[in-house]
Amino acid sequence: NAGVTQTPKFQVLKTGQSMTLQCAQDMNHEYMSWYRQDPGMGLRLIHYSVGAGITDQGEVPNGYNVSRSTTEDFPLRLLSAAPSQTSVYFCASASRVTEAFFGQGTRLTVV
Amino acid sequence: AQRVTQPEKLLSVFKGAPVELKCNYSYSGSPELFWYVQYSRQRLQLLLRHISRESIKGFTADLNKGETSFHLKKPFAQEEDSAMYYCALSVVGYSSASKIIFGSGTRLSIRP
């Protein structure tokens, strides 16, 4: 049972580069979300989705795009990476009756 | 607006001492609250949720709607409790599905 799978685990980008963080879940959860974890700031919601074709902004959406073409996948795109986006990113999924299940995280460094 | 507040960034207690991690929330609806824990180099995982009213690893948390609090407690801390703890609020959205909002987290350090 894979649960929530995130790739890559680590990534170094140069300022201005773009990339996509992948997230996939195999639990048929309708809810998926992306958080960034920064020291002293906790987990801040970037974007979330309540089902295929539906996405919404969280607390810190600027500089990130998402799409939800299938129930299983919820990729996060960094359009033009900035040093302020250096962080650990977590993907999570949940259903209406379960708690959130998290991926292992992606440690991103922008230089 | 929905908000979760954890006032302590770091809590350090001796082994065997009682532990209380504070969590306050702001939400006009009926809240569903959770505590998540992140051990070193591991992913976040659920510790407990208020609707189950159970004790996990000796931890309990009671929802106090009057004080809008959901503090996490353990009577006798153990060294393996050292971790990052997050309080979270599940907010029912327009489609009846929820988004989950986290507090800023409290790092619990248990001294031997």
Coordinates of C-alpha atoms in Angstrom, one line a residue:
Chain A
N1 CA 0.0 0.0 0.0
A2 CA 1.9 3.0 -1.3
G3 CA -0.3 5.8 0.2
V4 CA 1.0 9.2 -0.8
T5 CA 4.1 9.3 -3.0
Q6 CA 6.1 12.5 -3.7
T7 CA 9.0 12.9 -6.1
P8 CA 11.7 14.0 -6.0
K9 CA 13.0 13.8 -2.4
F10 CA 15.6 16.5 -3.0
Q11 CA 16.0 19.2 -5.7
V12 CA 18.4 22.1 -6.2
L13 CA 17.2 24.8 -8.7
K14 CA 18.8 28.0 -10.0
T15 CA 16.8 31.2 -9.6
G16 CA 14.4 31.5 -12.5
Q17 CA 14.2 27.8 -13.3
S18 CA 10.9 26.0 -13.4
M19 CA 10.0 22.6 -12.2
T20 CA 7.2 20.3 -11.1
L21 CA 6.9 18.5 -7.8
Q22 CA 4.9 15.3 -8.3
C23 CA 2.3 13.9 -5.9
A24 CA 0.3 10.7 -6.3
Q25 CA -2.1 8.9 -4.0
D26 CA -3.7 5.4 -4.4
M27 CA -6.4 5.7 -1.7
N28 CA -9.1 7.3 -3.9
H29 CA -9.1 10.4 -1.7
E30 CA -11.0 13.4 -3.1
Y31 CA -9.0 15.9 -1.1
M32 CA -5.3 16.7 -1.9
S33 CA -3.1 19.6 -0.8
W34 CA 0.4 21.0 -0.9
Y35 CA 2.1 22.6 2.1
R36 CA 5.4 24.2 2.7
Q37 CA 7.2 23.7 6.0
D38 CA 9.6 26.5 7.1
P39 CA 11.3 26.9 10.5
G40 CA 9.0 28.7 12.9
M41 CA 6.2 29.0 10.4
G42 CA 4.8 25.5 10.6
L43 CA 2.9 24.1 7.7
R44 CA 1.4 26.6 5.4
L45 CA -1.2 25.7 2.8
I46 CA -0.2 26.5 -0.8
H47 CA -3.0 25.0 -2.9
Y48 CA -5.6 22.4 -2.4
S49 CA -8.1 20.4 -4.4
V50 CA -11.4 18.9 -3.4
G51 CA -11.7 16.7 -6.5
A52 CA -10.6 16.2 -10.1
G53 CA -10.9 19.5 -12.0
I54 CA -11.3 21.6 -8.8
T55 CA -8.4 23.6 -7.2
D56 CA -8.3 26.5 -4.9
Q57 CA -5.7 28.7 -3.3
G58 CA -4.4 28.3 0.2
E59 CA -2.5 30.7 2.4
V60 CA 0.6 31.2 0.2
P61 CA -0.2 30.5 -3.4
N62 CA 2.0 33.1 -5.2
G63 CA 4.6 31.6 -7.5
Y64 CA 2.9 28.2 -7.6
N65 CA 0.4 26.5 -9.9
V66 CA -1.5 23.3 -9.6
S67 CA -3.9 21.2 -11.6
R68 CA -6.0 18.1 -10.8
S69 CA -6.8 16.2 -14.0
T70 CA -7.2 12.9 -12.2
T71 CA -8.1 11.8 -8.6
E72 CA -4.7 10.3 -8.1
D73 CA -2.3 13.1 -9.1
F74 CA -1.8 16.6 -7.9
P75 CA 1.4 18.2 -9.3
L76 CA 2.8 21.5 -8.0
R77 CA 4.6 23.7 -10.5
L78 CA 7.1 26.4 -9.6
L79 CA 6.9 28.8 -12.5
S80 CA 10.1 30.8 -11.9
A81 CA 12.0 29.6 -8.8
A82 CA 13.1 32.2 -6.2
P83 CA 15.3 31.8 -3.1
S84 CA 12.3 32.5 -1.0
Q85 CA 10.8 29.2 -2.2
T86 CA 13.6 27.2 -0.5
S87 CA 11.6 25.0 1.8
V88 CA 10.4 21.5 2.5
Y89 CA 7.2 20.7 0.6
F90 CA 4.6 18.2 1.7
C91 CA 1.7 16.7 -0.2
A92 CA -1.3 15.3 1.7
S93 CA -4.5 13.6 0.8
A94 CA -7.7 12.9 2.8
S95 CA -11.2 11.8 2.4
R96 CA -14.2 13.2 4.2
V97 CA -14.0 10.6 6.9
T98 CA -10.2 10.1 7.3
E99 CA -7.4 12.2 8.5
A100 CA -4.7 13.5 6.2
F101 CA -2.0 11.2 4.9
F102 CA 1.3 12.8 4.0
G103 CA 4.0 12.2 1.5
Q104 CA 7.7 11.9 2.6
G105 CA 8.4 15.5 1.6
T106 CA 10.6 17.3 -1.0
R107 CA 13.5 19.3 0.2
L108 CA 13.9 22.2 -2.4
T109 CA 16.8 24.6 -2.4
V110 CA 16.9 27.5 -4.8
V111 CA 20.2 29.2 -5.3
Chain B
A1 CA -11.1 33.4 9.1
Q2 CA -10.0 30.0 10.2
R3 CA -6.9 29.9 12.2
V4 CA -4.9 27.5 14.4
T5 CA -2.6 29.0 17.0
Q6 CA 0.2 27.1 18.8
P7 CA 1.8 29.7 21.1
E8 CA 4.9 27.7 22.0
K9 CA 7.6 27.1 19.4
L10 CA 9.6 25.0 21.8
L11 CA 8.7 23.1 24.9
S12 CA 11.4 21.4 26.9
V13 CA 10.6 19.2 29.9
F14 CA 12.3 16.5 31.9
K15 CA 11.5 12.8 31.5
G16 CA 8.7 11.8 33.7
A17 CA 7.3 15.4 33.9
P18 CA 3.8 16.2 32.7
V19 CA 3.5 17.7 29.2
E20 CA 0.9 20.1 27.8
L21 CA 1.1 21.5 24.3
K22 CA -1.4 24.3 23.7
C23 CA -3.6 24.8 20.7
N24 CA -6.3 27.4 20.1
Y25 CA -8.5 27.6 17.1
S26 CA -10.7 30.1 15.4
Y27 CA -13.6 28.7 13.4
S28 CA -17.3 29.6 13.3
G29 CA -18.5 26.2 12.3
S30 CA -18.3 22.9 14.1
P31 CA -14.6 22.1 14.4
E32 CA -12.9 18.9 13.6
L33 CA -9.5 18.9 15.3
F34 CA -6.4 16.8 15.1
W35 CA -2.9 16.5 16.5
Y36 CA -0.2 15.3 14.1
V37 CA 3.4 14.4 15.0
Q38 CA 6.6 14.4 13.0
Y39 CA 9.5 12.4 14.4
S40 CA 13.0 13.2 13.2
R41 CA 13.4 12.4 9.5
Q42 CA 9.9 11.0 9.2
R43 CA 6.7 12.2 7.5
L44 CA 3.9 13.7 9.5
Q45 CA 1.4 11.2 10.9
L46 CA -1.8 11.4 12.8
L47 CA -1.5 11.2 16.6
L48 CA -5.1 11.6 17.5
R49 CA -8.4 13.3 16.5
H50 CA -10.9 14.8 18.8
I51 CA -13.9 12.8 17.6
S52 CA -12.3 9.5 18.6
R53 CA -11.7 10.6 22.2
E54 CA -9.0 8.0 22.6
S55 CA -5.5 8.0 24.2
I56 CA -2.6 7.4 21.8
K57 CA 0.9 6.8 23.2
G58 CA -0.4 8.2 26.5
F59 CA -1.5 11.5 24.9
T60 CA -5.0 12.8 25.3
A61 CA -6.6 16.0 24.0
D62 CA -10.0 17.4 24.9
L63 CA -11.9 19.9 22.8
N64 CA -13.1 22.9 24.8
K65 CA -15.5 24.8 22.6
G66 CA -16.0 27.5 25.2
E67 CA -12.2 28.3 25.2
T68 CA -11.8 27.2 21.6
S69 CA -8.9 25.1 22.7
F70 CA -7.6 21.6 22.0
H71 CA -4.6 21.2 24.2
L72 CA -2.5 18.0 24.0
K73 CA -1.5 16.4 27.3
K74 CA 0.5 13.6 28.7
P75 CA 1.0 12.9 32.4
F76 CA 4.6 11.5 32.2
A77 CA 6.8 12.4 29.3
Q78 CA 9.2 9.9 27.7
E79 CA 12.3 10.5 25.7
E80 CA 10.7 9.0 22.6
D81 CA 8.1 11.8 22.7
S82 CA 10.6 14.3 21.4
A83 CA 9.2 15.4 18.1
M84 CA 7.4 18.3 16.3
Y85 CA 3.7 18.5 17.1
Y86 CA 1.1 20.2 14.9
C87 CA -2.4 21.0 15.8
A88 CA -4.8 21.0 12.8
L89 CA -8.3 22.1 12.0
S90 CA -10.4 20.5 9.3
V91 CA -12.7 23.1 7.6
V92 CA -15.7 22.0 5.6
G93 CA -15.7 23.8 2.3
Y94 CA -18.4 24.6 -0.2
S95 CA -18.4 21.1 -1.7
S96 CA -18.6 19.5 1.8
A97 CA -15.1 18.4 1.5
S98 CA -12.6 19.9 3.8
K99 CA -9.3 21.8 3.7
I100 CA -6.9 21.2 6.6
I101 CA -5.2 24.1 8.3
F102 CA -2.2 23.6 10.5
G103 CA -0.7 25.6 13.4
S104 CA 2.9 26.7 13.4
G105 CA 4.0 23.7 15.4
T106 CA 5.6 23.1 18.8
R107 CA 8.9 21.3 19.1
L108 CA 8.8 19.1 22.2
S109 CA 12.2 18.2 23.7
I110 CA 12.4 15.7 26.5
R111 CA 15.4 15.9 28.7
P112 CA 16.8 12.7 30.3

